[in-house]
Short mmCIF file of C-alpha atoms in Angstrom, two decimals:
data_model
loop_
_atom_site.label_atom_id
_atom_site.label_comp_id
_atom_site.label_asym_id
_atom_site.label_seq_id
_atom_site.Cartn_x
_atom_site.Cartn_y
_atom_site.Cartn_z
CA UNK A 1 -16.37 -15.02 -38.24
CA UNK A 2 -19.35 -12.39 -37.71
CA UNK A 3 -22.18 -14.32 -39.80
CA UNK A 4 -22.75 -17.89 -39.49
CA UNK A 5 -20.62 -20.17 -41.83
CA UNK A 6 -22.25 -22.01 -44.55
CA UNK A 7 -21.47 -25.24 -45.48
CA UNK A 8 -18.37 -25.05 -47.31
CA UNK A 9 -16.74 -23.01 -45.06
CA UNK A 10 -17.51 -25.07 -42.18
CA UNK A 11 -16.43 -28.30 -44.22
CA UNK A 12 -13.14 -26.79 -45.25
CA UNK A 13 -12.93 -25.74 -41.43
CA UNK A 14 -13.42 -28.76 -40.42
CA UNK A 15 -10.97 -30.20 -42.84
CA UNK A 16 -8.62 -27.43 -41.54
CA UNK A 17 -9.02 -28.62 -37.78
CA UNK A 18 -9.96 -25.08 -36.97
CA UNK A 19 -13.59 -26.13 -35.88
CA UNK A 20 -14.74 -26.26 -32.42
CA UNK A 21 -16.68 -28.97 -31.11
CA UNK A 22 -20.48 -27.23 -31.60
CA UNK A 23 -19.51 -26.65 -35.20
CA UNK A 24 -18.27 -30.15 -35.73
CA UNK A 25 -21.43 -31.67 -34.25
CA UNK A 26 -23.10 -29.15 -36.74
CA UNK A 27 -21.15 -30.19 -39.81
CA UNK A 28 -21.54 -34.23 -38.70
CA UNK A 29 -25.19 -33.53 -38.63
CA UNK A 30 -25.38 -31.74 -42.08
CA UNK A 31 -23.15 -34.58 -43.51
CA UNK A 32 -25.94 -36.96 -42.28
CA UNK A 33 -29.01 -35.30 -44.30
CA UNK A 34 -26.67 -33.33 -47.37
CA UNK A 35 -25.13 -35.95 -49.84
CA UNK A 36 -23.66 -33.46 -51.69
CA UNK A 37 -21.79 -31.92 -49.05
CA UNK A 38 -20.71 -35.62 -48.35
CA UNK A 39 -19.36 -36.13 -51.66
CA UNK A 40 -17.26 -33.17 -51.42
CA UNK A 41 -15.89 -34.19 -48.54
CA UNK A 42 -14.40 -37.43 -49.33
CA UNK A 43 -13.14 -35.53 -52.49
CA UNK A 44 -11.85 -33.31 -50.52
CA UNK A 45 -9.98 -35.70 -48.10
CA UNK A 46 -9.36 -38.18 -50.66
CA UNK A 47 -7.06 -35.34 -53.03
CA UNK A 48 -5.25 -33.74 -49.71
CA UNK A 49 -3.89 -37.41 -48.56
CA UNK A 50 -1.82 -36.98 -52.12
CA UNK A 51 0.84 -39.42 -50.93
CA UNK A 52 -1.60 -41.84 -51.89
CA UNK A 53 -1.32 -40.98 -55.62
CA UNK A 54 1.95 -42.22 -57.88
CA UNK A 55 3.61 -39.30 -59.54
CA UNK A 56 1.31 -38.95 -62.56
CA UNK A 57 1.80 -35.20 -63.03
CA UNK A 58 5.22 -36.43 -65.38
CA UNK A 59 2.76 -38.44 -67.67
CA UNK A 60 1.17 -35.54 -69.00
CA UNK A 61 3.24 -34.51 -71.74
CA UNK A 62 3.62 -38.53 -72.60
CA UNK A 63 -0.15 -38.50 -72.73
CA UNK A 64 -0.40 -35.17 -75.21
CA UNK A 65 2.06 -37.09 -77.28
CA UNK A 66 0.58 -40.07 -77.99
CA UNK A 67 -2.80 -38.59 -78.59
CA UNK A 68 -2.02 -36.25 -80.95
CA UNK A 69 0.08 -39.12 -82.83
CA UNK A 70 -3.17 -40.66 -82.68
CA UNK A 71 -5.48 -38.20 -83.82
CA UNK A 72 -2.94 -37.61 -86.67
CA UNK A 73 -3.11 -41.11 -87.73
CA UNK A 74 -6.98 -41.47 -87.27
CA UNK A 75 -7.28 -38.05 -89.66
CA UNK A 76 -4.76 -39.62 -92.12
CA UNK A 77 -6.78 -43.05 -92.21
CA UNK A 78 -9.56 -41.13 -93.50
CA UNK A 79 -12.49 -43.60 -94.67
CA UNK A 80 -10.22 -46.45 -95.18
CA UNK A 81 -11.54 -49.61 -93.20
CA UNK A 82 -10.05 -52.21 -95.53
CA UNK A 83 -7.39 -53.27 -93.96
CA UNK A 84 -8.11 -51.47 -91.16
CA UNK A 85 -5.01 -49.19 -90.05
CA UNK A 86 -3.99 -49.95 -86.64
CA UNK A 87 -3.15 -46.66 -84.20
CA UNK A 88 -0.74 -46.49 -81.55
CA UNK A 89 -1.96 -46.57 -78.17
CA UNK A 90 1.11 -47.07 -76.16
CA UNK A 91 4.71 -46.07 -76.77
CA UNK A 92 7.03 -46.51 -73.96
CA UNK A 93 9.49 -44.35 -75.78
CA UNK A 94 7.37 -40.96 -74.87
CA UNK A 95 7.76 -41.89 -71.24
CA UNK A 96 10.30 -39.90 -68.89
CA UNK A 97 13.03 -42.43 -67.61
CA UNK A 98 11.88 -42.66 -64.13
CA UNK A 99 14.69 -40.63 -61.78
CA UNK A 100 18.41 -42.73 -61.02
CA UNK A 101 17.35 -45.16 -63.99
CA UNK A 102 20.34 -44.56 -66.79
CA UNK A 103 19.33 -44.30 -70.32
CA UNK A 104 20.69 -47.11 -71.55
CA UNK A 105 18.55 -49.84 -69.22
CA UNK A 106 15.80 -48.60 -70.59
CA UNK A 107 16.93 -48.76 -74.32
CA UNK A 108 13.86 -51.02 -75.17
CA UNK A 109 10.96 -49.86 -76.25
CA UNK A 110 7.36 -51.60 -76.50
CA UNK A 111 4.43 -50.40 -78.35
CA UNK A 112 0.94 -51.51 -78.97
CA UNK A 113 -1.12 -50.56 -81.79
CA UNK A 114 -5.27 -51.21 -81.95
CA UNK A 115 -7.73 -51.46 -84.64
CA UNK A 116 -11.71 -52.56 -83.68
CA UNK A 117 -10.88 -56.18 -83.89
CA UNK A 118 -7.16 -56.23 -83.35
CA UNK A 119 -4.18 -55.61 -81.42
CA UNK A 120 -0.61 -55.64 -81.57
CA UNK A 121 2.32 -55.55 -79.31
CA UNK A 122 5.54 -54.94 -80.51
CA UNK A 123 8.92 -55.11 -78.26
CA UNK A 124 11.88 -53.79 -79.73
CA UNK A 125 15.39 -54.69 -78.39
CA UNK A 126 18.66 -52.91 -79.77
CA UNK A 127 21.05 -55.22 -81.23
CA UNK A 128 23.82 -52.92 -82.74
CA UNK A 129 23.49 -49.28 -83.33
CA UNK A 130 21.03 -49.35 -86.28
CA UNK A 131 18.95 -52.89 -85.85
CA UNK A 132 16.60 -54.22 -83.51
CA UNK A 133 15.39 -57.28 -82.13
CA UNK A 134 11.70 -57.54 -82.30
CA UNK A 135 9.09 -59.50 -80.43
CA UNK A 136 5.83 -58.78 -81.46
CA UNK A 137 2.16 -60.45 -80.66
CA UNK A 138 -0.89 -60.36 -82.51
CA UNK A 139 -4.38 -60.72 -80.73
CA UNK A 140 -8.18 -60.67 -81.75
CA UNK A 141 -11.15 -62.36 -82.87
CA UNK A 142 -9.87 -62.63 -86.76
CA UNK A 143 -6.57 -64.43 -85.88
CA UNK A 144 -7.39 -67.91 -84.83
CA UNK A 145 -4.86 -69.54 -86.97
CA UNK A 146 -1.16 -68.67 -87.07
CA UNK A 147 -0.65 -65.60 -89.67
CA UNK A 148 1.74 -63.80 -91.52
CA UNK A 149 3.50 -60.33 -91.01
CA UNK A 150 5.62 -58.35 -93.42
CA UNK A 151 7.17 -55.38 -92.56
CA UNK A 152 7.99 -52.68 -95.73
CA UNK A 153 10.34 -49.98 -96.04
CA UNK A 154 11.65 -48.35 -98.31
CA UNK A 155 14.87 -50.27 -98.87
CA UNK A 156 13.46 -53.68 -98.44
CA UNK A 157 10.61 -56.05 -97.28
CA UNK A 158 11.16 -58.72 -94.46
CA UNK A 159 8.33 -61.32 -92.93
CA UNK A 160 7.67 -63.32 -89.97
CA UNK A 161 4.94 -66.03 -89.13
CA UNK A 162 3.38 -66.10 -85.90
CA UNK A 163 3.62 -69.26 -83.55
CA UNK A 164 0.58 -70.86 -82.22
CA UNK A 165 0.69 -68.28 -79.42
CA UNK A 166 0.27 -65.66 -82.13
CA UNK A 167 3.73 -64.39 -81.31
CA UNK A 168 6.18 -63.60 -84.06
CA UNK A 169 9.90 -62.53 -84.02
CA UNK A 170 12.57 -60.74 -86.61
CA UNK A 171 15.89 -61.55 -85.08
CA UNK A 172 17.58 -58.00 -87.05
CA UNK A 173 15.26 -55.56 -87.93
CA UNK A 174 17.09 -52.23 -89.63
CA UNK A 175 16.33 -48.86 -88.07
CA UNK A 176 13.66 -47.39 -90.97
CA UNK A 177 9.91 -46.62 -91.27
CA UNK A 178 7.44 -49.56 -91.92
CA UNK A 179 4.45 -50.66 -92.59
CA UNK A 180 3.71 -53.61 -90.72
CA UNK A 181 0.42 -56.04 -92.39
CA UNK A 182 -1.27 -58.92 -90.35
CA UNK A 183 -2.17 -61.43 -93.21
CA UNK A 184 -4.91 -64.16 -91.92
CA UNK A 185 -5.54 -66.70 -94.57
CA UNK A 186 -3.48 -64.59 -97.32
CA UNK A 187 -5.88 -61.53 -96.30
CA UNK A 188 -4.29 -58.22 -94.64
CA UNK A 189 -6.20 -57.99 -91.10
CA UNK A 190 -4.83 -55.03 -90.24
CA UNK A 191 -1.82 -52.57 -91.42
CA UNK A 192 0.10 -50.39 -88.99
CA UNK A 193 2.99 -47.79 -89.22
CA UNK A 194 6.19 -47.91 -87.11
CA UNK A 195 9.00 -45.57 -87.51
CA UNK A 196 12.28 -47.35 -85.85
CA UNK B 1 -23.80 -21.65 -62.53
CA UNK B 2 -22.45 -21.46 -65.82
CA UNK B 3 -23.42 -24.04 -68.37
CA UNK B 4 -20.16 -21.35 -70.73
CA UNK B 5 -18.06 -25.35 -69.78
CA UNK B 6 -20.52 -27.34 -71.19
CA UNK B 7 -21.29 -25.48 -74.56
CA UNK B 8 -17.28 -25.20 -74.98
CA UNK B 9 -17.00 -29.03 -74.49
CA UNK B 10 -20.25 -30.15 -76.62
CA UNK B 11 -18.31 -27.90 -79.63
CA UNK B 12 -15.06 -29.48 -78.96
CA UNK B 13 -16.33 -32.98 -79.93
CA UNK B 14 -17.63 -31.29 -83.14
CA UNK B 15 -14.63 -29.85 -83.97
CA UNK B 16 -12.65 -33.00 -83.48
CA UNK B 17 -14.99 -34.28 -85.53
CA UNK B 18 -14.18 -31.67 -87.89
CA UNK B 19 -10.79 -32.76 -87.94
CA UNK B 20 -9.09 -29.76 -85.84
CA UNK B 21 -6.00 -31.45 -83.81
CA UNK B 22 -5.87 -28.14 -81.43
CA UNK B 23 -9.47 -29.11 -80.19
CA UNK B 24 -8.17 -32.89 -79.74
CA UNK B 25 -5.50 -31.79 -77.64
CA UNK B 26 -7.98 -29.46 -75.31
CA UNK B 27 -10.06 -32.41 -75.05
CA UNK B 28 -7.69 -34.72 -74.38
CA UNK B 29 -6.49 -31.94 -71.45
CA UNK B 30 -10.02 -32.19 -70.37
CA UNK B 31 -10.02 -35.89 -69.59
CA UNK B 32 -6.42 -36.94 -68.69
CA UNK B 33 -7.14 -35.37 -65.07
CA UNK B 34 -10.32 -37.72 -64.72
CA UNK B 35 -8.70 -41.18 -66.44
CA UNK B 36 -5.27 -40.76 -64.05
CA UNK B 37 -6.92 -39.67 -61.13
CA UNK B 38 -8.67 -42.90 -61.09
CA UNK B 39 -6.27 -45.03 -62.40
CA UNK B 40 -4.27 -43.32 -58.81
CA UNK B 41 -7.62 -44.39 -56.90
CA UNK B 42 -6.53 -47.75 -58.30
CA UNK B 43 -3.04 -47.60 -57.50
CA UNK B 44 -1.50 -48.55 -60.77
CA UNK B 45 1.88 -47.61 -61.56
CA UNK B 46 3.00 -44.86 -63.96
CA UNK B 47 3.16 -47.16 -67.10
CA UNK B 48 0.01 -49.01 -66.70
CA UNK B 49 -1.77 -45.33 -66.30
CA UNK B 50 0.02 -44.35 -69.61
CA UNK B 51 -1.27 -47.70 -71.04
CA UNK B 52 -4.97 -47.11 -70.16
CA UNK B 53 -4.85 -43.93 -70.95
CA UNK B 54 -3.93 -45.08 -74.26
CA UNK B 55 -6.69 -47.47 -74.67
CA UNK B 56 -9.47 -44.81 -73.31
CA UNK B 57 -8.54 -41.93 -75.63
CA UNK B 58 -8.32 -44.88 -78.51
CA UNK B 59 -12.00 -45.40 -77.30
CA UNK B 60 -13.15 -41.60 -77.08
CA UNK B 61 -11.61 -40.96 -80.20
CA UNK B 62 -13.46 -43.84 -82.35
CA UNK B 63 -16.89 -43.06 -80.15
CA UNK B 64 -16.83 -39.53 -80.10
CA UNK B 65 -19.90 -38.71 -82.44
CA UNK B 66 -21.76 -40.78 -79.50
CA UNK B 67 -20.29 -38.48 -76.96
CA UNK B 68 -22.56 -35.55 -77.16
CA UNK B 69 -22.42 -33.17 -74.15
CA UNK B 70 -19.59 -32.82 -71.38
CA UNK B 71 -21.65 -34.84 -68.76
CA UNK B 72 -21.52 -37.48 -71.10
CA UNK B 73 -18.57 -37.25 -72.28
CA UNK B 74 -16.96 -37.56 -68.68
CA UNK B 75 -19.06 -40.74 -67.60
CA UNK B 76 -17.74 -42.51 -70.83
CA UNK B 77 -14.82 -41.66 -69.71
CA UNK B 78 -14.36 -42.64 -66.75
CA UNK B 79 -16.75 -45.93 -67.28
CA UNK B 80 -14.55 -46.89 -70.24
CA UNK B 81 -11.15 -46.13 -67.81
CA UNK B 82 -12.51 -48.58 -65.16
CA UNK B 83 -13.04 -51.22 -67.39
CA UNK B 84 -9.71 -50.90 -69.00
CA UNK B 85 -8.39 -50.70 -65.59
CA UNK B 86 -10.28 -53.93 -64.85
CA UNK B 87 -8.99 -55.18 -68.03
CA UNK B 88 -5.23 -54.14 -67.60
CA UNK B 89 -6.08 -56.17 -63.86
CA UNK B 90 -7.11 -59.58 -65.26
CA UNK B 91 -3.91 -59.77 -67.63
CA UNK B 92 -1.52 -58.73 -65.07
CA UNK B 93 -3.24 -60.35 -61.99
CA UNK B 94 -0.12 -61.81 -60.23
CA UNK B 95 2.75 -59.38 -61.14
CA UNK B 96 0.01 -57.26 -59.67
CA UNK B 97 -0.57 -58.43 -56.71
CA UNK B 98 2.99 -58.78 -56.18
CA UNK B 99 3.54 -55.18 -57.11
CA UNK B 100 0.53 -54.54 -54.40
CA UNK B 101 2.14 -55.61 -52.12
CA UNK B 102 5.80 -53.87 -52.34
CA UNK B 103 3.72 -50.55 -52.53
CA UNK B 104 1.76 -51.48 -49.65
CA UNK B 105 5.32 -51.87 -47.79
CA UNK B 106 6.86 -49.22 -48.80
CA UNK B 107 3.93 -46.50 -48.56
CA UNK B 108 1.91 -47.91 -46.20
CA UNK B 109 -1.22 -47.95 -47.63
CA UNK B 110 -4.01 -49.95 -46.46
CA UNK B 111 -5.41 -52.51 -48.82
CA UNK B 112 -8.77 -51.46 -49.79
CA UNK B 113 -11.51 -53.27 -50.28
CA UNK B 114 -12.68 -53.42 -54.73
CA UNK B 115 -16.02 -51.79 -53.53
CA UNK B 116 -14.48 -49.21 -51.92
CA UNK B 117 -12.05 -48.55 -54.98
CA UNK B 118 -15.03 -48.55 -57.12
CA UNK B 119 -16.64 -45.71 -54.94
CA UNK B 120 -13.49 -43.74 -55.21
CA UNK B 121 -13.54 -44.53 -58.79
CA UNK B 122 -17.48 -42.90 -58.96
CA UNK B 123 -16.47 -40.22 -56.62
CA UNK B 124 -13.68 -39.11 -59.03
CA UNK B 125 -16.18 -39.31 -61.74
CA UNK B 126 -19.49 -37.61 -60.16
CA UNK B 127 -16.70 -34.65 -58.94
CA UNK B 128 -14.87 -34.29 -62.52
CA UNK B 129 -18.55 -34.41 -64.53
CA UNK B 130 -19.72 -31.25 -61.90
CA UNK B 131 -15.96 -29.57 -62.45
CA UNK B 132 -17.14 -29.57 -65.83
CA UNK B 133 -19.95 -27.88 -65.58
CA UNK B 134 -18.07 -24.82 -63.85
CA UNK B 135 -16.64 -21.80 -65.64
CA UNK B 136 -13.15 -22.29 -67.52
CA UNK B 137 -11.23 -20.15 -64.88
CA UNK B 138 -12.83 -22.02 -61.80
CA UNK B 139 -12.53 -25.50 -63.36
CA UNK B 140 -8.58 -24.40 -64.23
CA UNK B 141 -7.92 -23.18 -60.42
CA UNK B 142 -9.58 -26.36 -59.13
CA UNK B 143 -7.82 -28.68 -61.71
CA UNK B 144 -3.98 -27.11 -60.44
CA UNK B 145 -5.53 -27.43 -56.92
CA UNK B 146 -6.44 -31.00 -56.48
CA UNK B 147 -5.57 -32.60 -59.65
CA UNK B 148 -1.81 -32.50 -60.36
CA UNK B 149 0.81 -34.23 -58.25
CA UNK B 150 2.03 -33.38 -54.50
CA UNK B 151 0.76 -30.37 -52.56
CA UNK B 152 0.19 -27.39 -54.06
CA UNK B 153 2.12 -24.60 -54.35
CA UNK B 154 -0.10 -21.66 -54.34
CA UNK B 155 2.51 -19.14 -55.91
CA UNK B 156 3.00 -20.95 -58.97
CA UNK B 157 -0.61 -21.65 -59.52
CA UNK B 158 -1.29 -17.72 -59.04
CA UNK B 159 1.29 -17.22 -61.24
CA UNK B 160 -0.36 -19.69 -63.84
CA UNK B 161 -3.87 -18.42 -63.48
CA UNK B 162 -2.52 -14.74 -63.80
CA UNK B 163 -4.13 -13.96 -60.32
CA UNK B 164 -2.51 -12.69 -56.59
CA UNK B 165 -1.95 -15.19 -54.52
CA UNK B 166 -3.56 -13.98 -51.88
CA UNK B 167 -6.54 -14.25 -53.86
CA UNK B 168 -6.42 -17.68 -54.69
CA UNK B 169 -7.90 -19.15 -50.86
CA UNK B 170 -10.86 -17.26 -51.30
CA UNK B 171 -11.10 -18.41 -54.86
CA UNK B 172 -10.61 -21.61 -53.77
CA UNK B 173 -13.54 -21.39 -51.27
CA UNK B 174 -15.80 -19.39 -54.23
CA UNK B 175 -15.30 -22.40 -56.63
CA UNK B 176 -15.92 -25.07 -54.14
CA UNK B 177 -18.94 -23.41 -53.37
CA UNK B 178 -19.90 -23.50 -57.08
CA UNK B 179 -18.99 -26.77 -57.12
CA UNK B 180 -21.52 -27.88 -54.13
CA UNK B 181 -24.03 -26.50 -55.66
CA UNK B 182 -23.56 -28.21 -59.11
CA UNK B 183 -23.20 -31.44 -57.03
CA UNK B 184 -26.43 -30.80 -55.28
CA UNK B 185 -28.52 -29.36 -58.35
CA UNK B 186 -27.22 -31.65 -60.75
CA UNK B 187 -27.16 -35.34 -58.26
CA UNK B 188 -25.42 -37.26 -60.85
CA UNK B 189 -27.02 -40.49 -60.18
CA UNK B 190 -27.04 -42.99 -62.90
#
């Protein structure tokens, strides 16, 4: 180099190993007095030691998923705050099956749905081709008390109480759309939408 | 510097607020790189990132007429990730640490102290609020460089960015610059 370096070049020289020792004495003292420069250096070394970070890069299209779902849901629930509609903040069936896992271990699939004062976690096992098995839990300020859940469709109308852990469970629940309500004292806490 | 980022982000919010799903999505694209990068910093595994990046956009999306300019927007962000990383750490404690300590045999990793995962945390945060701040083209190169998984490979982010790739060192180099100087003008203290 003709001119002298400034200090991102001599940084990322540094951080190349292609400084010699008078420039690395310069860049320690600069690091000493410049907190910026600092704070791109441990960015800097922190994103090139990428072994460090879990294989996120997969998640992506997972994440764009379940956002727009939500952002579809949120538009669609409009004004409407009583019962507050629940929207889904976690479905494990957007996510990849991680590499040498076969399809069919994975065949569960969990999801968790939030309102301001409420959530819910539902785990769905397959039992024959068109049922589940489902586990679900209820948690939040409002449910003190074991409560009810009913789950619509269409075709027909099933319910569930919760235990005093605020779990609940439908032994054969028929692949459909439904709309699942959280009654607390006979009053619908919360209402959310699963499609099986 | 540009402040183009900042004026694109600021009427983002308003248009989600205006109900436009295509401006949802670019926001959302705007903050996944900040929420997994720390939830990485905190080593949590690819479902539990998927889970809090659930809860945070859940969050952003019921607080966004609070969220009014991209600086804010990214340290609401990436205060609300922590916390639902600290949350998602309290209910899972001991499969955690158990899970800690597999990853710590397989990859040896050091176990780091919480402080200095919290300054990693604020380090991912101070750099993503400044990447903001840069022009759309600088803050894309930057994004592919040091934000998405394993090294990269500089032909397919030329061929991404529509640019030569012998261009994109120096480009690299002209947008860290940028970036220095944003981190330096702007300080991002609390």
């Amino acid at each position: 180099m003709n001119r002298e370096p400034d200090r991102v070049e001599l940084l990322m020289c540094h951080l190349e190993g292609e400084c010699s020792p008078d420039e690395s004495r310069r860049l320690e003292a600069l690091l000493k007095t410049d907190p910026a420069l600092r704070r791109l250096r441990d960015f800097l070394r922190e994103s090139t030691t990428s072994e460090k970070r879990p294989a996120l890069y997969e998640l992506r299209s997972a994440a764009r998923e379940l956002s727009a779902r939500m952002f579809r849901d949120w538009r669609r629930m409009g004004s409407q705050t009583d019962p507050p509609r629940g929207l889904a903040v976690y479905d494990s069936k957007n996510l990849p099956i991680p590499e040498g896992v076969r399809p069919a271990v994975v065949d569960t699939r969990r999801l968790k749905y939030k309102t301001d004062d409420m959530e819910l976690e539902l785990s769905l096992y397959p039992v024959a081709l068109n049922a589940y098995e489902l586990v679900g839990q209820v948690a939040g300020p409002e449910i003190t008390r074991p409560c009810r859940i009913e789950l619509k469709s269409e075709a027909r109308t099933m319910a569930a109480a919760t235990d005093e852990f605020c779990l609940f469970y439908v032994p054969r629940l028929p692949v459909a759309s439904y709309t699942l309500t959280v009654l607390a004292d006979n009053r619908a806490v919360a209402v959310v939408d699963i499609d099986l | 510097m540009s402040r183009a980022g900042e004026k694109t982000h600021t009427e983002l919010i308003r248009a989600c607020l205006d109900g436009d799903p295509l401006a949802w999505e670019r926001l959302v694209d705007v903050v996944t790189p900040l929420i997994f990068s720390i939830c990485a910093t905190m080593r949590l595994s690819r479902e539990e990132s998927y889970d809090v990046f659930g809860q945070v956009s859940y969050l952003l999306l019921r607080n966004l007429d609070h969220v009014k300019s991209a600086d804010r927007l990214m340290s609401y962000v990436a205060t609300m990730t922590r916390r639902e990383v600290g949350e998602l750490r309290r209910r899972v404690q001991l499969a955690e640490r158990s899970r800690q300590a597999i990853k710590r045999a397989l990859y040896d990793i050091a176990p780091e102290s919480p402080e200095k995962l919290y300054e990693l945390t604020r380090l991912n945060e101070i750099i993503n609020r400044a990447m903001v701040q840069l022009p759309e083209r600088d803050y894309r190169l930057l994004r592919a460089l040091f934000f998405e998984e394993g090294k990269p490979d500089y032909e397919q982010v030329a061929a991404r960015l529509h640019m030569p790739v012998s261009s994109v060192g120096p480009t690299r180099l002209r947008c860290l610059k940028k970036l220095y100087r944003i981190l330096k003008q702007k300080r991002f203290e609390r």
